PDB file of C-alpha atoms in Angstrom:
ATOM      1  CA  MET O  24     -85.874  67.379-103.039  1.00 38.00           C
ATOM      2  CA  ALA O  25     -88.783  64.630-102.022  1.00 41.00           C
ATOM      3  CA  GLN O  26     -87.732  62.378 -99.456  1.00 44.00           C
ATOM      4  CA  GLN O  27     -87.246  58.698 -99.856  1.00 48.00           C
ATOM      5  CA  ARG O  28     -89.886  56.346 -98.563  1.00 48.00           C
ATOM      6  CA  THR O  29     -89.557  53.174 -97.845  1.00 50.00           C
ATOM      7  CA  GLU O  30     -92.286  50.267 -99.308  1.00 46.00           C
ATOM      8  CA  ASN O  31     -94.820  50.562 -96.228  1.00 48.00           C
ATOM      9  CA  GLY O  32     -94.439  54.905 -96.618  1.00 50.00           C
ATOM     10  CA  ARG O  33     -91.759  55.244 -93.529  1.00 54.00           C
ATOM     11  CA  ARG O  34     -89.524  57.780 -94.336  1.00 60.00           C
ATOM     12  CA  ARG O  35     -86.140  56.968 -95.238  1.00 65.00           C
ATOM     13  CA  LEU O  36     -83.525  58.550 -93.003  1.00 64.00           C
ATOM     14  CA  PRO O  37     -79.622  58.554 -93.294  1.00 71.00           C
ATOM     15  CA  PRO O  38     -78.033  55.139 -91.971  1.00 71.00           C
ATOM     16  CA  GLU O  39     -76.180  57.476 -89.494  1.00 75.00           C
ATOM     17  CA  ILE O  40     -79.307  58.781 -87.829  1.00 83.00           C
ATOM     18  CA  ARG O  41     -81.254  55.641 -87.993  1.00 87.00           C
ATOM     19  CA  THR O  42     -77.894  54.025 -86.079  1.00 90.00           C
ATOM     20  CA  THR O  43     -78.079  57.131 -83.244  1.00 89.00           C
ATOM     21  CA  GLN O  44     -82.132  56.211 -83.293  1.00 91.00           C
ATOM     22  CA  ILE O  45     -81.310  52.568 -82.717  1.00 93.00           C
ATOM     23  CA  LEU O  46     -78.468  53.318 -80.259  1.00 91.00           C
ATOM     24  CA  ASP O  47     -80.887  55.593 -77.957  1.00 90.00           C
ATOM     25  CA  ALA O  48     -83.344  52.989 -77.913  1.00 93.00           C
ATOM     26  CA  ALA O  49     -80.984  50.230 -77.045  1.00 92.00           C
ATOM     27  CA  LEU O  50     -79.640  52.042 -74.046  1.00 88.00           C
ATOM     28  CA  ALA O  51     -83.023  52.964 -72.878  1.00 89.00           C
ATOM     29  CA  GLU O  52     -84.069  49.694 -72.835  1.00 91.00           C
ATOM     30  CA  PHE O  53     -80.745  47.719 -71.659  1.00 88.00           C
ATOM     31  CA  SER O  54     -80.680  50.096 -68.699  1.00 82.00           C
ATOM     32  CA  GLU O  55     -84.807  49.654 -68.008  1.00 85.00           C
ATOM     33  CA  ARG O  56     -84.590  45.698 -68.778  1.00 86.00           C
ATOM     34  CA  GLY O  57     -81.280  44.849 -68.650  1.00 84.00           C
ATOM     35  CA  PHE O  58     -78.322  43.376 -71.487  1.00 86.00           C
ATOM     36  CA  ALA O  59     -79.756  39.987 -71.183  1.00 85.00           C
ATOM     37  CA  SER O  60     -83.606  40.465 -70.929  1.00 89.00           C
ATOM     38  CA  THR O  61     -83.597  42.755 -73.904  1.00 92.00           C
ATOM     39  CA  ARG O  62     -84.063  41.554 -77.193  1.00 94.00           C
ATOM     40  CA  ILE O  63     -83.630  42.957 -80.618  1.00 94.00           C
ATOM     41  CA  ASP O  64     -87.753  43.076 -80.926  1.00 94.00           C
ATOM     42  CA  ASP O  65     -87.805  45.714 -77.884  1.00 94.00           C
ATOM     43  CA  ILE O  66     -84.855  48.177 -79.438  1.00 94.00           C
ATOM     44  CA  ALA O  67     -86.833  48.255 -82.519  1.00 94.00           C
ATOM     45  CA  ALA O  68     -90.070  48.684 -81.293  1.00 94.00           C
ATOM     46  CA  ARG O  69     -88.663  51.889 -78.710  1.00 94.00           C
ATOM     47  CA  ALA O  70     -86.288  52.853 -82.710  1.00 91.00           C
ATOM     48  CA  GLY O  71     -90.145  53.076 -84.534  1.00 91.00           C
ATOM     49  CA  LEU O  72     -88.434  49.847 -86.520  1.00 90.00           C
ATOM     50  CA  SER O  73     -89.003  46.300 -87.397  1.00 90.00           C
ATOM     51  CA  LYS O  74     -86.306  43.886 -86.223  1.00 91.00           C
ATOM     52  CA  GLY O  75     -84.769  43.638 -89.270  1.00 91.00           C
ATOM     53  CA  GLY O  76     -84.577  47.115 -89.369  1.00 90.00           C
ATOM     54  CA  VAL O  77     -81.906  46.987 -86.736  1.00 92.00           C
ATOM     55  CA  TYR O  78     -80.926  44.235 -88.400  1.00 93.00           C
ATOM     56  CA  THR O  79     -80.067  46.181 -91.534  1.00 91.00           C
ATOM     57  CA  HIS O  80     -77.420  48.397 -89.093  1.00 92.00           C
ATOM     58  CA  PHE O  81     -75.983  46.058 -86.453  1.00 93.00           C
ATOM     59  CA  ARG O  82     -75.980  42.002 -87.044  1.00 92.00           C
ATOM     60  CA  SER O  83     -76.989  40.990 -83.212  1.00 90.00           C
ATOM     61  CA  LYS O  84     -77.374  42.144 -79.880  1.00 90.00           C
ATOM     62  CA  ASP O  85     -74.017  41.967 -78.990  1.00 85.00           C
ATOM     63  CA  ALA O  86     -73.249  44.339 -81.808  1.00 88.00           C
ATOM     64  CA  VAL O  87     -75.505  47.321 -80.608  1.00 90.00           C
ATOM     65  CA  LEU O  88     -73.664  47.113 -77.064  1.00 85.00           C
ATOM     66  CA  GLU O  89     -70.040  47.270 -78.688  1.00 82.00           C
ATOM     67  CA  ALA O  90     -71.489  49.961 -80.126  1.00 85.00           C
ATOM     68  CA  LEU O  91     -72.739  51.741 -77.271  1.00 83.00           C
ATOM     69  CA  LEU O  92     -69.408  51.211 -75.463  1.00 78.00           C
ATOM     70  CA  GLY O  93     -67.501  52.375 -78.054  1.00 75.00           C
ATOM     71  CA  LEU O  94     -69.395  55.442 -78.029  1.00 74.00           C
ATOM     72  CA  LEU O  95     -68.114  55.711 -74.135  1.00 68.00           C
ATOM     73  CA  LEU O  96     -64.620  54.557 -74.873  1.00 60.00           C
ATOM     74  CA  ASN O  97     -64.090  57.055 -78.162  1.00 63.00           C
ATOM     75  CA  ALA O  98     -66.114  60.121 -76.758  1.00 58.00           C
ATOM     76  CA  SER O  99     -63.989  63.161 -75.618  1.00 59.00           C
ATOM     77  CA  VAL O 100     -64.252  66.717 -74.901  1.00 59.00           C
ATOM     78  CA  LEU O 101     -60.689  67.340 -74.823  1.00 71.00           C
ATOM     79  CA  ASP O 102     -58.720  68.745 -77.218  1.00 79.00           C
ATOM     80  CA  GLU O 103     -54.996  68.523 -76.405  1.00 79.00           C
ATOM     81  CA  ARG O 104     -53.558  71.239 -78.211  1.00 85.00           C
ATOM     82  CA  ALA O 105     -56.006  73.255 -77.417  1.00 88.00           C
ATOM     83  CA  LEU O 106     -55.440  72.553 -73.776  1.00 89.00           C
ATOM     84  CA  THR O 107     -52.193  73.729 -73.480  1.00 91.00           C
ATOM     85  CA  ALA O 108     -52.246  76.849 -75.735  1.00 92.00           C
ATOM     86  CA  GLY O 109     -51.294  79.580 -74.052  1.00 93.00           C
ATOM     87  CA  GLU O 110     -50.683  80.114 -70.433  1.00 96.00           C
ATOM     88  CA  VAL O 111     -52.309  77.843 -67.820  1.00 96.00           C
ATOM     89  CA  THR O 112     -53.249  79.049 -64.872  1.00 96.00           C
ATOM     90  CA  VAL O 113     -55.555  77.654 -61.811  1.00 96.00           C
ATOM     91  CA  GLU O 114     -58.710  79.038 -63.136  1.00 96.00           C
ATOM     92  CA  ARG O 115     -58.316  77.434 -66.471  1.00 95.00           C
ATOM     93  CA  VAL O 116     -57.610  74.025 -65.100  1.00 96.00           C
ATOM     94  CA  ILE O 117     -60.221  74.233 -62.716  1.00 96.00           C
ATOM     95  CA  ASP O 118     -62.830  75.391 -65.482  1.00 94.00           C
ATOM     96  CA  LEU O 119     -61.757  72.803 -67.277  1.00 93.00           C
ATOM     97  CA  LEU O 120     -61.984  69.434 -64.605  1.00 94.00           C
ATOM     98  CA  ALA O 121     -64.582  71.134 -62.578  1.00 94.00           C
ATOM     99  CA  GLY O 122     -66.803  73.051 -65.171  1.00 91.00           C
ATOM    100  CA  GLU O 123     -66.289  70.869 -69.246  1.00 86.00           C
ATOM    101  CA  LEU O 124     -65.265  67.337 -67.722  1.00 86.00           C
ATOM    102  CA  TYR O 125     -67.204  67.291 -64.993  1.00 90.00           C
ATOM    103  CA  THR O 126     -70.511  67.910 -66.997  1.00 87.00           C
ATOM    104  CA  TRP O 127     -69.749  65.780 -69.886  1.00 82.00           C
ATOM    105  CA  CYS O 128     -68.770  62.530 -67.504  1.00 81.00           C
ATOM    106  CA  THR O 129     -71.881  63.322 -65.543  1.00 82.00           C
ATOM    107  CA  ARG O 130     -74.275  63.631 -68.164  1.00 82.00           C
ATOM    108  CA  GLU O 131     -77.154  60.828 -67.554  1.00 79.00           C
ATOM    109  CA  PRO O 132     -76.032  59.313 -71.058  1.00 78.00           C
ATOM    110  CA  PHE O 133     -72.598  58.649 -70.278  1.00 80.00           C
ATOM    111  CA  VAL O 134     -73.357  57.145 -66.778  1.00 83.00           C
ATOM    112  CA  ALA O 135     -76.407  54.947 -68.089  1.00 82.00           C
ATOM    113  CA  THR O 136     -73.386  53.926 -70.281  1.00 81.00           C
ATOM    114  CA  PHE O 137     -70.931  53.647 -68.089  1.00 80.00           C
ATOM    115  CA  ARG O 138     -73.107  51.493 -65.689  1.00 82.00           C
ATOM    116  CA  LEU O 139     -73.889  49.503 -68.576  1.00 81.00           C
ATOM    117  CA  LEU O 140     -70.166  48.584 -68.779  1.00 78.00           C
ATOM    118  CA  MET O 141     -70.301  47.715 -65.120  1.00 78.00           C
ATOM    119  CA  ALA O 142     -72.740  45.252 -65.116  1.00 79.00           C
ATOM    120  CA  GLU O 143     -71.575  43.630 -68.321  1.00 76.00           C
ATOM    121  CA  SER O 144     -67.731  43.554 -67.113  1.00 75.00           C
ATOM    122  CA  VAL O 145     -68.159  40.348 -66.012  1.00 75.00           C
ATOM    123  CA  ARG O 146     -69.534  38.899 -69.383  1.00 71.00           C
ATOM    124  CA  LEU O 147     -66.779  40.851 -71.382  1.00 71.00           C
ATOM    125  CA  PRO O 148     -64.317  41.213 -69.345  1.00 70.00           C
ATOM    126  CA  GLY O 149     -61.902  42.920 -71.674  1.00 72.00           C
ATOM    127  CA  LEU O 150     -64.610  45.809 -71.783  1.00 67.00           C
ATOM    128  CA  VAL O 151     -63.400  47.619 -68.270  1.00 66.00           C
ATOM    129  CA  GLU O 152     -59.732  47.308 -69.295  1.00 73.00           C
ATOM    130  CA  GLN O 153     -60.305  48.669 -73.009  1.00 71.00           C
ATOM    131  CA  TRP O 154     -62.555  51.866 -71.401  1.00 69.00           C
ATOM    132  CA  ARG O 155     -58.834  52.153 -69.086  1.00 67.00           C
ATOM    133  CA  GLU O 156     -56.461  52.311 -72.426  1.00 71.00           C
ATOM    134  CA  GLN O 157     -59.037  54.383 -74.540  1.00 69.00           C
ATOM    135  CA  ALA O 158     -60.579  56.890 -72.876  1.00 70.00           C
ATOM    136  CA  GLU O 159     -59.117  57.085 -69.053  1.00 73.00           C
ATOM    137  CA  SER O 160     -55.428  57.168 -70.465  1.00 79.00           C
ATOM    138  CA  ALA O 161     -56.252  59.631 -72.666  1.00 80.00           C
ATOM    139  CA  TYR O 162     -57.739  61.950 -70.275  1.00 84.00           C
ATOM    140  CA  VAL O 163     -54.913  61.639 -68.245  1.00 87.00           C
ATOM    141  CA  ILE O 164     -52.316  62.238 -70.624  1.00 89.00           C
ATOM    142  CA  ALA O 165     -53.990  65.439 -72.125  1.00 89.00           C
ATOM    143  CA  VAL O 166     -54.836  67.053 -68.215  1.00 92.00           C
ATOM    144  CA  GLY O 167     -50.713  66.070 -67.632  1.00 94.00           C
ATOM    145  CA  LYS O 168     -49.417  67.840 -70.705  1.00 94.00           C
ATOM    146  CA  MET O 169     -51.475  70.538 -69.538  1.00 95.00           C
ATOM    147  CA  VAL O 170     -50.322  70.861 -65.900  1.00 96.00           C
ATOM    148  CA  ARG O 171     -46.913  69.914 -66.823  1.00 96.00           C
ATOM    149  CA  LYS O 172     -46.954  73.226 -68.653  1.00 96.00           C
ATOM    150  CA  GLY O 173     -48.272  75.112 -65.966  1.00 96.00           C
ATOM    151  CA  VAL O 174     -46.148  74.298 -63.212  1.00 96.00           C
ATOM    152  CA  MET O 175     -43.106  75.263 -65.895  1.00 95.00           C
ATOM    153  CA  GLN O 176     -44.695  78.603 -66.802  1.00 95.00           C
ATOM    154  CA  GLY O 177     -45.381  78.980 -62.868  1.00 95.00           C
ATOM    155  CA  HIS O 178     -49.119  79.395 -62.507  1.00 96.00           C
ATOM    156  CA  LEU O 179     -49.648  75.780 -61.111  1.00 96.00           C
ATOM    157  CA  ARG O 180     -47.877  74.152 -58.040  1.00 95.00           C
ATOM    158  CA  PRO O 181     -45.875  70.898 -58.312  1.00 95.00           C
ATOM    159  CA  GLY O 182     -46.325  68.179 -56.700  1.00 94.00           C
ATOM    160  CA  ALA O 183     -48.220  64.679 -56.542  1.00 94.00           C
ATOM    161  CA  ALA O 184     -51.343  65.821 -58.410  1.00 93.00           C
ATOM    162  CA  THR O 185     -49.568  67.324 -61.385  1.00 94.00           C
ATOM    163  CA  LYS O 186     -46.739  64.651 -61.500  1.00 94.00           C
ATOM    164  CA  ASN O 187     -49.434  62.347 -61.213  1.00 94.00           C
ATOM    165  CA  PRO O 188     -53.037  63.684 -63.146  1.00 94.00           C
ATOM    166  CA  LEU O 189     -54.922  60.402 -62.397  1.00 92.00           C
ATOM    167  CA  LEU O 190     -55.495  61.951 -59.326  1.00 94.00           C
ATOM    168  CA  LEU O 191     -56.568  65.266 -60.224  1.00 95.00           C
ATOM    169  CA  ILE O 192     -59.168  63.532 -62.646  1.00 92.00           C
ATOM    170  CA  ALA O 193     -60.279  60.622 -59.534  1.00 91.00           C
ATOM    171  CA  PRO O 194     -63.100  62.896 -58.274  1.00 93.00           C
ATOM    172  CA  ILE O 195     -64.936  62.786 -61.479  1.00 90.00           C
ATOM    173  CA  THR O 196     -64.844  58.984 -61.810  1.00 85.00           C
ATOM    174  CA  GLN O 197     -65.696  58.645 -58.275  1.00 88.00           C
ATOM    175  CA  MET O 198     -68.952  60.800 -59.066  1.00 89.00           C
ATOM    176  CA  CYS O 199     -69.758  58.369 -61.744  1.00 84.00           C
ATOM    177  CA  VAL O 200     -69.515  55.173 -59.627  1.00 85.00           C
ATOM    178  CA  ARG O 201     -71.720  56.961 -57.398  1.00 86.00           C
ATOM    179  CA  ARG O 202     -74.413  57.741 -59.930  1.00 85.00           C
ATOM    180  CA  ALA O 203     -74.070  54.575 -61.086  1.00 81.00           C
ATOM    181  CA  ILE O 204     -74.710  52.176 -58.305  1.00 83.00           C
ATOM    182  CA  ARG O 205     -77.423  54.304 -57.036  1.00 79.00           C
ATOM    183  CA  SER O 206     -81.089  53.557 -57.614  1.00 71.00           C
ATOM    184  CA  GLU O 207     -82.389  56.933 -57.228  1.00 77.00           C
ATOM    185  CA  PRO O 208     -80.785  59.920 -59.248  1.00 77.00           C
ATOM    186  CA  LEU O 209     -78.338  62.068 -57.097  1.00 81.00           C
ATOM    187  CA  SER O 210     -79.954  65.519 -56.447  1.00 86.00           C
ATOM    188  CA  ARG O 211     -79.156  69.161 -57.851  1.00 87.00           C
ATOM    189  CA  ARG O 212     -77.977  69.851 -54.417  1.00 91.00           C
ATOM    190  CA  GLU O 213     -75.701  67.298 -54.046  1.00 90.00           C
ATOM    191  CA  LEU O 214     -74.191  67.461 -57.509  1.00 89.00           C
ATOM    192  CA  THR O 215     -73.475  71.267 -56.752  1.00 92.00           C
ATOM    193  CA  SER O 216     -72.121  70.117 -53.439  1.00 94.00           C
ATOM    194  CA  HIS O 217     -69.726  67.666 -54.875  1.00 94.00           C
ATOM    195  CA  ARG O 218     -68.788  70.183 -58.110  1.00 94.00           C
ATOM    196  CA  ALA O 219     -67.845  72.741 -55.612  1.00 96.00           C
ATOM    197  CA  ALA O 220     -65.665  70.921 -53.152  1.00 96.00           C
ATOM    198  CA  TYR O 221     -64.115  69.511 -56.171  1.00 96.00           C
ATOM    199  CA  ARG O 222     -63.222  72.950 -57.473  1.00 97.00           C
ATOM    200  CA  GLN O 223     -62.196  74.135 -53.982  1.00 97.00           C
ATOM    201  CA  LEU O 224     -59.676  70.704 -53.614  1.00 96.00           C
ATOM    202  CA  LEU O 225     -58.075  71.780 -57.271  1.00 97.00           C
ATOM    203  CA  ARG O 226     -57.418  74.995 -55.834  1.00 96.00           C
ATOM    204  CA  GLU O 227     -55.720  73.371 -52.670  1.00 95.00           C
ATOM    205  CA  LEU O 228     -53.559  71.388 -55.034  1.00 95.00           C
ATOM    206  CA  LEU O 229     -53.069  73.473 -57.860  1.00 96.00           C
ATOM    207  CA  GLU O 230     -52.035  76.698 -56.313  1.00 95.00           C
ATOM    208  CA  PRO O 231     -48.671  78.212 -56.042  1.00 91.00           C
ATOM    209  CA  ARG O 232     -47.226  78.976 -52.572  1.00 79.00           C
ATOM    210  CA  CYS O 233     -44.218  81.062 -53.720  1.00 65.00           C
ATOM    211  CA  ALA O 234     -43.605  83.469 -56.923  1.00 54.00           C
ATOM    212  CA  PRO O 235     -43.551  82.065 -60.358  1.00 53.00           C
ATOM    213  CA  ASP O 236     -39.358  81.854 -60.209  1.00 54.00           C
ATOM    214  CA  CYS O 237     -39.668  79.393 -56.755  1.00 55.00           C
ATOM    215  CA  VAL O 238     -42.000  77.558 -58.208  1.00 49.00           C
ATOM    216  CA  ASN O 239     -40.050  76.830 -61.409  1.00 50.00           C
ATOM    217  CA  ALA O 240     -36.849  76.402 -59.631  1.00 50.00           C
ATOM    218  CA  SER O 241     -38.380  73.603 -56.878  1.00 48.00           C
ATOM    219  CA  TYR O 242     -40.028  71.804 -60.249  1.00 49.00           C
ATOM    220  CA  GLY O 243     -36.329  71.284 -61.904  1.00 51.00           C
ATOM    221  CA  ALA O 244     -35.368  70.293 -59.030  1.00 47.00           C
ATOM    222  CA  LYS O 245     -37.195  66.907 -58.837  1.00 46.00           C
TER     223      LYS O 245
END
């Protein structure tokens, strides 16, 4: 099938691809210039489009920002059904939190959008609360279901962390904040060291100190 082209000879791409190009360009421009100093022309130039091409997909610069933050708010690597399937062991929780989720939340696109959220929180005060409700709460709920099952199976030690799973996720949020407020990126060595310490912390918080029957009895008694 021949590619569709616009009147000026440009290849016509599907709307979802153009939208992604615009959002990628906007994130780069917002990160370099700041939201207030970025113009639609700047986003269009970086995306290889005309200003009208951007307006075809977004009615304003604010709409572009909202779409970018929407990706942060709605992005999730957690499948609740998969998290609670089978045996929930300490290693499985560590692999999720210090592995998959940690990697996702410390990737540069996520951190750049998180930085943008922080920078624009005064101008758009509802965004931080929206992120807390939609993203952070979703992680807490999903991880909470997982660790509760692990406790009932006798694989995890009951305690403050399993009853308040936000405590288990807090080191990831702390690393996101550290990366967002630093002018220079963290080195690979720093990230590796922090991840290793996080894995050890999770192990110390979650490993049972007695037999499975003892864990189940103590959890049920509280």
